[in-house]
Amino acid sequence: MKAKKVLLSGIGLLLACMMTIPTLHVYADSIPEPDDMFAEEHIDECELDVRVYRTKEETTAYVSPEDATVAFVLETQMEIGGDWSYKDGNGHQWLLVHYNQKTGWIPKAELEVKYDTISFEEEHKNELVQYSDDLFKNVDLSTVKDYRFWKYPGSEDCMEITDDDGFENFDIFSFFYTDQNGLRWGKVDYYRGRVNSWICLDNPNGDYEEISKGTKFAHEEYSPAETTNETGKSEKVKPNVDATFVYALVGAMVGFVVIVTAVILIVLKKKKSREEP
Amino acid sequence: MLINLMRTMGIALLMTLVVELFVILLLTKESERKAVTWLVFLLANLLTNPAAVYLATIGHSYLTFLPDLVIQIPIEIAVVIVEWIVYKGYLSRPLLCAIAANLCSWGVGIMYNRLF
């Protein structure tokens, strides 16, 4: 009898937990979905933003751009990966980040972004070219083997060395760049799971020393993630909600529940003591 | 924000009720399990849980220099004391029930927060 009750209680516990657990998110290979409630609700206004950022000073991450509840606090000069970004009604950019298995939103104005292929493309936008037969008349992609994927031309970070077969044509490259040493590079937006990377077409498997030929590619390692906002002011960005009012309102409701419950408990206790001899 | 906070408090109350019900079932005798006992159990949790979650949320938001555990432990101790007082006269082992039930629900809460 007792064992049956324990079993039934266990099943009840399991069912209740299952009901309260939010729906799990399925991550498709090419269609990432946010695991944050605000991002889910505003998915049409959010953009994928998988860059590396760094805090300028101690930075507060909020539950959402519309919720001033503190999710967590990041230390000064801390590197963190971005996930999605969102622009609020005041023109402020917000970044969704993960930290200690929690999600939080940080105003981009409080962050710096690490130099990456997007920074490179912004800096060299006038030097990026489309495919032309003239440019690649003596490049045979089918013989390219053991090639390296780089973060951007001149980067010391080789993302991957692969032993995949060569390429049939130039279709996988979105645009091209010729560096200061005359080496031609192709930008790969997506290829077999690799995103936003570059291949040095003139030396596909060369290491950094061979490719750079001693020439260091100079750039700032970090730059402001949001230089100016639409308001043009540099005020501290906070969620567009008065948290104090919400907390006071909820506090009043909780206080009401506590008082009513306490009164009922006191009445019950008095009734019980009257009934007992 | 209001909806999120209310949702969090609702989930916390529901999970606490389920977990603590399980613990109370294990720690009480058949003769103690009367309708009034379950009513007192429900009221005790209504008295303590929303207030505890609210205070923990406020502490988490405004006392950011403190680790969550430092905020939660005094709140949990206060909850145990209140539930112990409430359960007196209804349960044969009120302190044990209050401590065990709250330890379990707190542990499940921490696990839930880590997982989701």
mmCIF file of C-alpha atoms in Angstrom:
data_model
loop_
_atom_site.group_PDB
_atom_site.id
_atom_site.type_symbol
_atom_site.label_atom_id
_atom_site.label_comp_id
_atom_site.label_asym_id
_atom_site.label_seq_id
_atom_site.Cartn_x
_atom_site.Cartn_y
_atom_site.Cartn_z
ATOM 1 C CA MET A 1 0.000 0.000 0.000
ATOM 2 C CA LYS A 2 2.775 2.371 1.046
ATOM 3 C CA ALA A 3 4.938 1.385 -1.927
ATOM 4 C CA LYS A 4 1.999 2.025 -4.261
ATOM 5 C CA LYS A 5 1.529 5.487 -2.815
ATOM 6 C CA VAL A 6 5.213 6.278 -3.163
ATOM 7 C CA LEU A 7 5.119 5.056 -6.768
ATOM 8 C CA LEU A 8 2.039 7.163 -7.541
ATOM 9 C CA SER A 9 3.665 10.189 -5.927
ATOM 10 C CA GLY A 10 6.782 9.632 -8.018
ATOM 11 C CA ILE A 11 4.741 9.466 -11.221
ATOM 12 C CA GLY A 12 2.889 12.613 -10.159
ATOM 13 C CA LEU A 13 6.198 14.385 -9.538
ATOM 14 C CA LEU A 14 7.536 13.316 -12.933
ATOM 15 C CA LEU A 15 4.389 14.467 -14.760
ATOM 16 C CA ALA A 16 4.367 17.806 -12.980
ATOM 17 C CA CYS A 17 8.039 18.403 -13.802
ATOM 18 C CA MET A 18 7.400 17.509 -17.444
ATOM 19 C CA MET A 19 4.526 19.982 -17.586
ATOM 20 C CA THR A 20 6.606 22.791 -16.143
ATOM 21 C CA ILE A 21 9.710 22.234 -18.238
ATOM 22 C CA PRO A 22 9.725 24.529 -21.280
ATOM 23 C CA THR A 23 9.677 22.968 -24.728
ATOM 24 C CA LEU A 24 13.144 21.892 -25.798
ATOM 25 C CA HIS A 25 14.545 23.564 -28.879
ATOM 26 C CA VAL A 26 15.710 21.634 -31.874
ATOM 27 C CA TYR A 27 18.876 22.958 -33.426
ATOM 28 C CA ALA A 28 18.909 22.243 -37.136
ATOM 29 C CA ASP A 29 22.280 22.288 -38.865
ATOM 30 C CA SER A 30 21.603 25.361 -40.942
ATOM 31 C CA ILE A 31 18.636 26.982 -39.180
ATOM 32 C CA PRO A 32 19.660 27.865 -35.642
ATOM 33 C CA GLU A 33 16.892 28.688 -33.205
ATOM 34 C CA PRO A 34 17.349 30.885 -30.145
ATOM 35 C CA ASP A 35 17.057 29.302 -26.722
ATOM 36 C CA ASP A 36 15.903 32.527 -25.148
ATOM 37 C CA MET A 37 12.278 33.446 -24.609
ATOM 38 C CA PHE A 38 12.605 37.061 -25.752
ATOM 39 C CA ALA A 39 14.557 36.070 -28.884
ATOM 40 C CA GLU A 40 11.957 33.426 -29.684
ATOM 41 C CA GLU A 41 9.131 35.946 -29.361
ATOM 42 C CA HIS A 42 11.005 38.568 -31.450
ATOM 43 C CA ILE A 43 12.710 36.207 -33.892
ATOM 44 C CA ASP A 44 11.685 38.351 -36.899
ATOM 45 C CA GLU A 45 13.466 41.357 -35.382
ATOM 46 C CA CYS A 46 16.587 39.423 -34.323
ATOM 47 C CA GLU A 47 19.672 38.730 -36.418
ATOM 48 C CA LEU A 48 22.261 36.002 -35.983
ATOM 49 C CA ASP A 49 25.355 37.575 -34.449
ATOM 50 C CA VAL A 50 27.971 34.917 -33.759
ATOM 51 C CA ARG A 51 30.955 37.194 -33.278
ATOM 52 C CA VAL A 52 33.355 37.397 -30.328
ATOM 53 C CA TYR A 53 32.846 40.376 -28.038
ATOM 54 C CA ARG A 54 34.633 41.778 -24.995
ATOM 55 C CA THR A 55 33.278 43.826 -22.099
ATOM 56 C CA LYS A 56 34.783 47.287 -21.632
ATOM 57 C CA GLU A 57 33.981 47.318 -17.913
ATOM 58 C CA GLU A 58 31.859 45.319 -15.474
ATOM 59 C CA THR A 59 28.731 44.722 -17.513
ATOM 60 C CA THR A 60 25.217 43.745 -16.514
ATOM 61 C CA ALA A 61 23.279 41.290 -18.663
ATOM 62 C CA TYR A 62 19.506 41.639 -18.382
ATOM 63 C CA VAL A 63 16.793 39.021 -18.780
ATOM 64 C CA SER A 64 15.648 40.839 -21.939
ATOM 65 C CA PRO A 65 15.847 44.293 -23.564
ATOM 66 C CA GLU A 66 12.420 44.841 -21.997
ATOM 67 C CA ASP A 67 13.107 43.331 -18.578
ATOM 68 C CA ALA A 68 15.431 45.018 -16.116
ATOM 69 C CA THR A 69 15.868 41.851 -14.064
ATOM 70 C CA VAL A 70 19.605 41.118 -13.855
ATOM 71 C CA ALA A 71 20.489 37.806 -15.504
ATOM 72 C CA PHE A 72 24.200 37.907 -14.583
ATOM 73 C CA VAL A 73 27.148 40.291 -14.373
ATOM 74 C CA LEU A 74 30.262 39.947 -16.527
ATOM 75 C CA GLU A 75 33.702 41.045 -15.380
ATOM 76 C CA THR A 76 35.800 43.732 -17.029
ATOM 77 C CA GLN A 77 37.645 42.748 -20.241
ATOM 78 C CA MET A 78 35.822 39.445 -20.470
ATOM 79 C CA GLU A 79 35.504 37.769 -23.869
ATOM 80 C CA ILE A 80 32.106 36.343 -24.683
ATOM 81 C CA GLY A 81 30.484 34.891 -27.797
ATOM 82 C CA GLY A 82 27.437 36.576 -29.282
ATOM 83 C CA ASP A 83 24.368 34.683 -30.396
ATOM 84 C CA TRP A 84 21.587 36.986 -31.661
ATOM 85 C CA SER A 85 21.231 40.750 -31.786
ATOM 86 C CA TYR A 86 18.164 42.944 -31.510
ATOM 87 C CA LYS A 87 17.523 46.660 -32.033
ATOM 88 C CA ASP A 88 15.076 48.220 -29.569
ATOM 89 C CA GLY A 89 12.614 51.066 -30.190
ATOM 90 C CA ASN A 90 15.219 53.655 -29.139
ATOM 91 C CA GLY A 91 17.718 52.408 -31.711
ATOM 92 C CA HIS A 92 19.933 50.656 -29.147
ATOM 93 C CA GLN A 93 21.528 47.381 -30.223
ATOM 94 C CA TRP A 94 21.329 44.452 -27.798
ATOM 95 C CA LEU A 95 23.327 41.219 -27.872
ATOM 96 C CA LEU A 96 22.109 37.860 -26.581
ATOM 97 C CA VAL A 97 24.909 35.984 -24.798
ATOM 98 C CA HIS A 98 25.251 32.746 -22.843
ATOM 99 C CA TYR A 99 27.110 32.577 -19.558
ATOM 100 C CA ASN A 100 27.072 29.856 -16.902
ATOM 101 C CA GLN A 101 24.190 28.108 -18.671
ATOM 102 C CA LYS A 102 22.083 31.274 -18.534
ATOM 103 C CA THR A 103 21.089 33.695 -21.274
ATOM 104 C CA GLY A 104 21.218 37.460 -20.944
ATOM 105 C CA TRP A 105 21.003 40.621 -23.071
ATOM 106 C CA ILE A 106 23.771 43.217 -23.070
ATOM 107 C CA PRO A 107 23.683 46.665 -24.715
ATOM 108 C CA LYS A 108 26.215 46.530 -27.542
ATOM 109 C CA ALA A 109 27.362 50.027 -26.584
ATOM 110 C CA GLU A 110 29.072 48.400 -23.591
ATOM 111 C CA LEU A 111 31.000 45.913 -25.732
ATOM 112 C CA GLU A 112 33.900 45.756 -28.143
ATOM 113 C CA VAL A 113 33.964 43.325 -31.034
ATOM 114 C CA LYS A 114 37.005 41.181 -31.830
ATOM 115 C CA TYR A 115 38.489 41.608 -35.296
ATOM 116 C CA ASP A 116 37.045 38.939 -37.583
ATOM 117 C CA THR A 117 36.049 38.411 -41.189
ATOM 118 C CA ILE A 118 33.181 40.917 -40.870
ATOM 119 C CA SER A 119 35.641 43.548 -39.607
ATOM 120 C CA PHE A 120 37.979 42.594 -42.446
ATOM 121 C CA GLU A 121 35.240 42.884 -45.059
ATOM 122 C CA GLU A 122 34.143 46.282 -43.715
ATOM 123 C CA GLU A 123 37.745 47.512 -43.750
ATOM 124 C CA HIS A 124 38.510 46.178 -47.243
ATOM 125 C CA LYS A 125 35.104 46.485 -48.910
ATOM 126 C CA ASN A 126 36.573 48.441 -51.840
ATOM 127 C CA GLU A 127 39.187 45.750 -52.513
ATOM 128 C CA LEU A 128 36.818 42.760 -52.572
ATOM 129 C CA VAL A 129 36.050 41.568 -56.105
ATOM 130 C CA GLN A 130 33.748 39.112 -57.822
ATOM 131 C CA TYR A 131 35.025 36.158 -59.850
ATOM 132 C CA SER A 132 36.629 36.939 -63.174
ATOM 133 C CA ASP A 133 38.385 34.613 -65.653
ATOM 134 C CA ASP A 134 41.286 37.033 -65.878
ATOM 135 C CA LEU A 135 41.974 36.885 -62.178
ATOM 136 C CA PHE A 136 41.952 33.092 -61.952
ATOM 137 C CA LYS A 137 43.112 31.908 -65.357
ATOM 138 C CA ASN A 138 46.033 29.929 -63.881
ATOM 139 C CA VAL A 139 44.355 28.591 -60.727
ATOM 140 C CA ASP A 140 43.289 24.928 -60.884
ATOM 141 C CA LEU A 141 40.983 24.245 -57.932
ATOM 142 C CA SER A 142 40.711 20.508 -58.621
ATOM 143 C CA THR A 143 44.353 20.014 -57.557
ATOM 144 C CA VAL A 144 43.832 21.881 -54.292
ATOM 145 C CA LYS A 145 44.217 19.372 -51.451
ATOM 146 C CA ASP A 146 44.820 19.608 -47.691
ATOM 147 C CA TYR A 147 43.692 23.185 -47.745
ATOM 148 C CA ARG A 148 43.393 25.490 -44.752
ATOM 149 C CA PHE A 149 40.443 27.626 -43.741
ATOM 150 C CA TRP A 150 41.520 30.972 -42.305
ATOM 151 C CA LYS A 151 39.506 33.515 -40.308
ATOM 152 C CA TYR A 152 40.423 36.258 -42.792
ATOM 153 C CA PRO A 153 43.379 36.986 -45.101
ATOM 154 C CA GLY A 154 46.390 37.735 -42.933
ATOM 155 C CA SER A 155 44.943 36.116 -39.831
ATOM 156 C CA GLU A 156 47.203 33.925 -37.726
ATOM 157 C CA ASP A 157 44.188 31.768 -36.813
ATOM 158 C CA CYS A 158 43.848 28.745 -39.026
ATOM 159 C CA MET A 159 40.334 27.475 -38.319
ATOM 160 C CA GLU A 160 40.791 24.064 -39.891
ATOM 161 C CA ILE A 161 43.082 21.989 -42.082
ATOM 162 C CA THR A 162 41.102 19.581 -44.211
ATOM 163 C CA ASP A 163 41.976 16.675 -46.454
ATOM 164 C CA ASP A 164 38.801 17.102 -48.514
ATOM 165 C CA ASP A 165 39.050 16.820 -52.281
ATOM 166 C CA GLY A 166 39.572 19.928 -54.360
ATOM 167 C CA PHE A 167 36.787 22.091 -55.770
ATOM 168 C CA GLU A 168 35.119 21.756 -59.173
ATOM 169 C CA ASN A 169 34.638 25.470 -59.692
ATOM 170 C CA PHE A 170 34.646 28.851 -58.019
ATOM 171 C CA ASP A 171 30.969 28.722 -56.989
ATOM 172 C CA ILE A 172 31.722 28.158 -53.308
ATOM 173 C CA PHE A 173 33.475 31.538 -53.102
ATOM 174 C CA SER A 174 31.352 34.649 -52.660
ATOM 175 C CA PHE A 175 34.150 37.103 -53.435
ATOM 176 C CA PHE A 176 37.922 37.418 -53.674
ATOM 177 C CA TYR A 177 40.753 39.512 -52.303
ATOM 178 C CA THR A 178 44.376 39.995 -53.291
ATOM 179 C CA ASP A 179 46.663 40.664 -50.309
ATOM 180 C CA GLN A 180 49.728 42.875 -50.035
ATOM 181 C CA ASN A 181 51.949 39.940 -51.073
ATOM 182 C CA GLY A 182 49.933 39.383 -54.242
ATOM 183 C CA LEU A 183 48.279 36.195 -52.961
ATOM 184 C CA ARG A 184 44.673 35.619 -54.044
ATOM 185 C CA TRP A 185 42.084 34.626 -51.422
ATOM 186 C CA GLY A 186 38.545 33.274 -51.772
ATOM 187 C CA LYS A 187 35.814 33.910 -49.175
ATOM 188 C CA VAL A 188 33.701 30.857 -48.261
ATOM 189 C CA ASP A 189 30.311 31.789 -46.798
ATOM 190 C CA TYR A 190 29.315 28.178 -46.222
ATOM 191 C CA TYR A 191 30.940 24.936 -47.267
ATOM 192 C CA ARG A 192 30.322 21.543 -45.624
ATOM 193 C CA GLY A 193 29.619 23.076 -42.224
ATOM 194 C CA ARG A 194 32.353 25.733 -42.380
ATOM 195 C CA VAL A 195 31.088 29.289 -42.285
ATOM 196 C CA ASN A 196 32.716 32.646 -42.958
ATOM 197 C CA SER A 197 36.225 31.480 -43.722
ATOM 198 C CA TRP A 198 38.897 32.154 -46.321
ATOM 199 C CA ILE A 199 41.161 29.961 -48.447
ATOM 200 C CA CYS A 200 44.424 31.226 -49.882
ATOM 201 C CA LEU A 201 44.045 30.052 -53.489
ATOM 202 C CA ASP A 202 47.701 30.581 -54.386
ATOM 203 C CA ASN A 203 48.946 28.571 -51.399
ATOM 204 C CA PRO A 204 45.971 26.539 -50.075
ATOM 205 C CA ASN A 205 47.948 24.468 -47.592
ATOM 206 C CA GLY A 206 50.653 26.970 -46.655
ATOM 207 C CA ASP A 207 51.074 27.854 -42.988
ATOM 208 C CA TYR A 208 51.023 31.385 -41.614
ATOM 209 C CA GLU A 209 54.772 31.948 -42.048
ATOM 210 C CA GLU A 210 54.680 30.869 -45.702
ATOM 211 C CA ILE A 211 51.629 32.951 -46.525
ATOM 212 C CA SER A 212 52.523 36.111 -44.624
ATOM 213 C CA LYS A 213 56.128 36.078 -45.869
ATOM 214 C CA GLY A 214 57.082 38.011 -42.754
ATOM 215 C CA THR A 215 54.559 40.775 -43.383
ATOM 216 C CA LYS A 216 52.318 41.366 -40.381
ATOM 217 C CA PHE A 217 48.739 42.317 -41.171
ATOM 218 C CA ALA A 218 48.101 45.338 -38.927
ATOM 219 C CA HIS A 219 44.685 45.997 -37.385
ATOM 220 C CA GLU A 220 43.134 46.822 -34.015
ATOM 221 C CA GLU A 221 42.262 43.598 -32.175
ATOM 222 C CA TYR A 222 39.052 45.083 -30.756
ATOM 223 C CA SER A 223 36.813 47.912 -31.910
ATOM 224 C CA PRO A 224 33.607 49.393 -30.432
ATOM 225 C CA ALA A 225 30.653 47.096 -31.124
ATOM 226 C CA GLU A 226 28.337 50.081 -31.511
ATOM 227 C CA THR A 227 30.003 53.378 -32.315
ATOM 228 C CA THR A 228 26.955 55.619 -32.212
ATOM 229 C CA ASN A 229 23.325 54.965 -31.537
ATOM 230 C CA GLU A 230 20.386 56.717 -33.160
ATOM 231 C CA THR A 231 20.060 59.147 -30.276
ATOM 232 C CA GLY A 232 23.707 60.158 -30.678
ATOM 233 C CA LYS A 233 24.100 60.177 -26.888
ATOM 234 C CA SER A 234 26.426 58.033 -24.852
ATOM 235 C CA GLU A 235 24.072 57.411 -21.924
ATOM 236 C CA LYS A 236 24.000 54.065 -20.131
ATOM 237 C CA VAL A 237 21.561 51.834 -22.011
ATOM 238 C CA LYS A 238 19.051 49.972 -19.865
ATOM 239 C CA PRO A 239 15.961 47.915 -20.606
ATOM 240 C CA ASN A 240 13.022 50.095 -21.491
ATOM 241 C CA VAL A 241 10.984 49.090 -18.446
ATOM 242 C CA ASP A 242 10.709 50.562 -14.985
ATOM 243 C CA ALA A 243 11.836 47.572 -12.906
ATOM 244 C CA THR A 244 11.162 49.344 -9.623
ATOM 245 C CA PHE A 245 7.489 49.723 -10.518
ATOM 246 C CA VAL A 246 7.190 46.044 -11.520
ATOM 247 C CA TYR A 247 8.956 44.872 -8.360
ATOM 248 C CA ALA A 248 6.751 47.126 -6.207
ATOM 249 C CA LEU A 249 3.612 45.805 -7.918
ATOM 250 C CA VAL A 250 4.646 42.155 -7.506
ATOM 251 C CA GLY A 251 5.776 42.888 -3.934
ATOM 252 C CA ALA A 252 2.311 44.260 -3.137
ATOM 253 C CA MET A 253 0.681 41.151 -4.636
ATOM 254 C CA VAL A 254 3.000 38.843 -2.688
ATOM 255 C CA GLY A 255 2.348 40.832 0.487
ATOM 256 C CA PHE A 256 -1.399 40.472 -0.046
ATOM 257 C CA VAL A 257 -1.093 36.675 -0.513
ATOM 258 C CA VAL A 258 1.101 36.398 2.611
ATOM 259 C CA ILE A 259 -1.340 38.393 4.769
ATOM 260 C CA VAL A 260 -4.451 36.515 3.576
ATOM 261 C CA THR A 261 -2.718 33.119 3.994
ATOM 262 C CA ALA A 262 -1.404 34.036 7.448
ATOM 263 C CA VAL A 263 -4.908 35.099 8.550
ATOM 264 C CA ILE A 264 -6.421 31.812 7.320
ATOM 265 C CA LEU A 265 -3.683 29.825 9.107
ATOM 266 C CA ILE A 266 -4.272 31.731 12.364
ATOM 267 C CA VAL A 267 -8.031 31.142 12.103
ATOM 268 C CA LEU A 268 -7.421 27.433 11.480
ATOM 269 C CA LYS A 269 -5.049 27.211 14.442
ATOM 270 C CA LYS A 270 -7.535 28.954 16.772
ATOM 271 C CA LYS A 271 -10.357 26.711 15.582
ATOM 272 C CA LYS A 272 -8.177 23.646 16.172
ATOM 273 C CA SER A 273 -7.189 24.742 19.686
ATOM 274 C CA ARG A 274 -10.879 25.432 20.537
ATOM 275 C CA GLU A 275 -11.866 21.950 19.315
ATOM 276 C CA GLU A 276 -9.115 20.222 21.290
ATOM 277 C CA PRO A 277 -9.795 19.762 25.007
ATOM 278 C CA MET B 1 8.940 41.635 -17.267
ATOM 279 C CA LEU B 2 5.839 41.341 -15.095
ATOM 280 C CA ILE B 3 4.708 38.266 -17.018
ATOM 281 C CA ASN B 4 8.166 36.665 -16.784
ATOM 282 C CA LEU B 5 8.336 37.265 -13.049
ATOM 283 C CA MET B 6 4.832 35.904 -12.472
ATOM 284 C CA ARG B 7 5.619 32.882 -14.642
ATOM 285 C CA THR B 8 8.817 32.182 -12.684
ATOM 286 C CA MET B 9 6.918 32.429 -9.409
ATOM 287 C CA GLY B 10 4.138 30.174 -10.712
ATOM 288 C CA ILE B 11 6.596 27.473 -11.870
ATOM 289 C CA ALA B 12 8.499 27.699 -8.562
ATOM 290 C CA LEU B 13 5.302 27.310 -6.522
ATOM 291 C CA LEU B 14 4.062 24.375 -8.590
ATOM 292 C CA MET B 15 7.403 22.549 -8.434
ATOM 293 C CA THR B 16 7.716 23.220 -4.706
ATOM 294 C CA LEU B 17 4.227 21.869 -4.034
ATOM 295 C CA VAL B 18 4.920 18.688 -5.996
ATOM 296 C CA VAL B 19 8.352 18.016 -4.456
ATOM 297 C CA GLU B 20 7.325 18.859 -0.897
ATOM 298 C CA LEU B 21 4.136 16.821 -1.194
ATOM 299 C CA PHE B 22 6.291 13.832 -2.090
ATOM 300 C CA VAL B 23 8.580 14.423 0.924
ATOM 301 C CA ILE B 24 5.675 14.976 3.362
ATOM 302 C CA LEU B 25 4.081 11.759 2.101
ATOM 303 C CA LEU B 26 7.282 9.900 2.892
ATOM 304 C CA LEU B 27 7.741 11.435 6.348
ATOM 305 C CA THR B 28 4.207 11.288 7.745
ATOM 306 C CA LYS B 29 2.061 8.477 9.064
ATOM 307 C CA GLU B 30 -1.278 7.522 7.540
ATOM 308 C CA SER B 31 -3.096 8.888 10.614
ATOM 309 C CA GLU B 32 -1.593 12.362 10.134
ATOM 310 C CA ARG B 33 -2.770 12.736 6.530
ATOM 311 C CA LYS B 34 -6.124 14.439 7.014
ATOM 312 C CA ALA B 35 -7.781 17.008 4.759
ATOM 313 C CA VAL B 36 -6.828 19.800 7.132
ATOM 314 C CA THR B 37 -3.168 18.705 7.011
ATOM 315 C CA TRP B 38 -3.097 19.085 3.222
ATOM 316 C CA LEU B 39 -4.847 22.441 3.504
ATOM 317 C CA VAL B 40 -2.208 23.589 6.000
ATOM 318 C CA PHE B 41 0.528 22.211 3.711
ATOM 319 C CA LEU B 42 -0.888 24.228 0.794
ATOM 320 C CA LEU B 43 -1.271 27.381 2.880
ATOM 321 C CA ALA B 44 2.232 27.026 4.355
ATOM 322 C CA ASN B 45 3.695 26.955 0.857
ATOM 323 C CA LEU B 46 1.504 29.831 -0.301
ATOM 324 C CA LEU B 47 2.742 31.780 2.699
ATOM 325 C CA THR B 48 6.441 31.139 2.122
ATOM 326 C CA ASN B 49 7.164 30.283 -1.520
ATOM 327 C CA PRO B 50 6.053 33.407 -3.436
ATOM 328 C CA ALA B 51 7.691 35.603 -0.797
ATOM 329 C CA ALA B 52 10.918 33.568 -0.917
ATOM 330 C CA VAL B 53 11.117 33.620 -4.730
ATOM 331 C CA TYR B 54 10.314 37.334 -4.760
ATOM 332 C CA LEU B 55 13.030 38.141 -2.188
ATOM 333 C CA ALA B 56 15.565 35.935 -4.028
ATOM 334 C CA THR B 57 14.765 37.704 -7.322
ATOM 335 C CA ILE B 58 15.096 41.154 -5.746
ATOM 336 C CA GLY B 59 18.354 40.099 -4.090
ATOM 337 C CA HIS B 60 19.685 38.655 -7.364
ATOM 338 C CA SER B 61 18.871 41.914 -9.189
ATOM 339 C CA TYR B 62 20.048 44.461 -6.640
ATOM 340 C CA LEU B 63 22.748 42.664 -4.624
ATOM 341 C CA THR B 64 24.738 41.622 -7.678
ATOM 342 C CA PHE B 65 27.986 41.609 -5.685
ATOM 343 C CA LEU B 66 26.694 38.669 -3.620
ATOM 344 C CA PRO B 67 26.641 35.068 -4.889
ATOM 345 C CA ASP B 68 23.108 33.671 -5.251
ATOM 346 C CA LEU B 69 23.748 31.128 -2.487
ATOM 347 C CA VAL B 70 24.487 33.872 0.045
ATOM 348 C CA ILE B 71 21.089 35.389 -0.752
ATOM 349 C CA GLN B 72 19.203 32.100 -0.857
ATOM 350 C CA ILE B 73 20.467 30.477 2.355
ATOM 351 C CA PRO B 74 19.022 33.033 4.849
ATOM 352 C CA ILE B 75 15.754 33.034 2.888
ATOM 353 C CA GLU B 76 15.572 29.219 3.015
ATOM 354 C CA ILE B 77 16.327 29.237 6.783
ATOM 355 C CA ALA B 78 13.476 31.722 7.312
ATOM 356 C CA VAL B 79 11.163 29.542 5.203
ATOM 357 C CA VAL B 80 12.047 26.439 7.267
ATOM 358 C CA ILE B 81 11.357 28.289 10.533
ATOM 359 C CA VAL B 82 7.978 29.603 9.300
ATOM 360 C CA GLU B 83 6.899 26.193 7.966
ATOM 361 C CA TRP B 84 8.059 24.507 11.191
ATOM 362 C CA ILE B 85 5.829 26.878 13.219
ATOM 363 C CA VAL B 86 2.901 26.338 10.822
ATOM 364 C CA TYR B 87 3.225 22.526 10.830
ATOM 365 C CA LYS B 88 3.330 22.351 14.673
ATOM 366 C CA GLY B 89 0.109 20.782 15.890
ATOM 367 C CA TYR B 90 -0.621 19.177 12.505
ATOM 368 C CA LEU B 91 2.411 16.934 11.937
ATOM 369 C CA SER B 92 4.232 14.730 14.457
ATOM 370 C CA ARG B 93 7.689 15.756 13.173
ATOM 371 C CA PRO B 94 7.201 19.345 11.983
ATOM 372 C CA LEU B 95 10.851 20.420 12.045
ATOM 373 C CA LEU B 96 12.078 17.340 10.180
ATOM 374 C CA CYS B 97 9.311 17.754 7.592
ATOM 375 C CA ALA B 98 10.090 21.457 7.122
ATOM 376 C CA ILE B 99 13.845 20.881 6.757
ATOM 377 C CA ALA B 100 13.596 17.826 4.472
ATOM 378 C CA ALA B 101 10.867 19.275 2.259
ATOM 379 C CA ASN B 102 12.676 22.565 1.755
ATOM 380 C CA LEU B 103 16.060 20.957 1.172
ATOM 381 C CA CYS B 104 14.518 18.790 -1.550
ATOM 382 C CA SER B 105 12.566 21.588 -3.230
ATOM 383 C CA TRP B 106 15.603 23.883 -3.080
ATOM 384 C CA GLY B 107 17.779 21.167 -4.623
ATOM 385 C CA VAL B 108 15.263 20.529 -7.400
ATOM 386 C CA GLY B 109 15.056 24.294 -8.000
ATOM 387 C CA ILE B 110 18.848 24.552 -8.365
ATOM 388 C CA MET B 111 18.884 21.574 -10.744
ATOM 389 C CA TYR B 112 16.052 23.094 -12.797
ATOM 390 C CA ASN B 113 17.898 26.423 -13.062
ATOM 391 C CA ARG B 114 21.090 24.691 -14.149
ATOM 392 C CA LEU B 115 19.327 22.552 -16.726
ATOM 393 C CA PHE B 116 17.056 25.205 -18.219
#
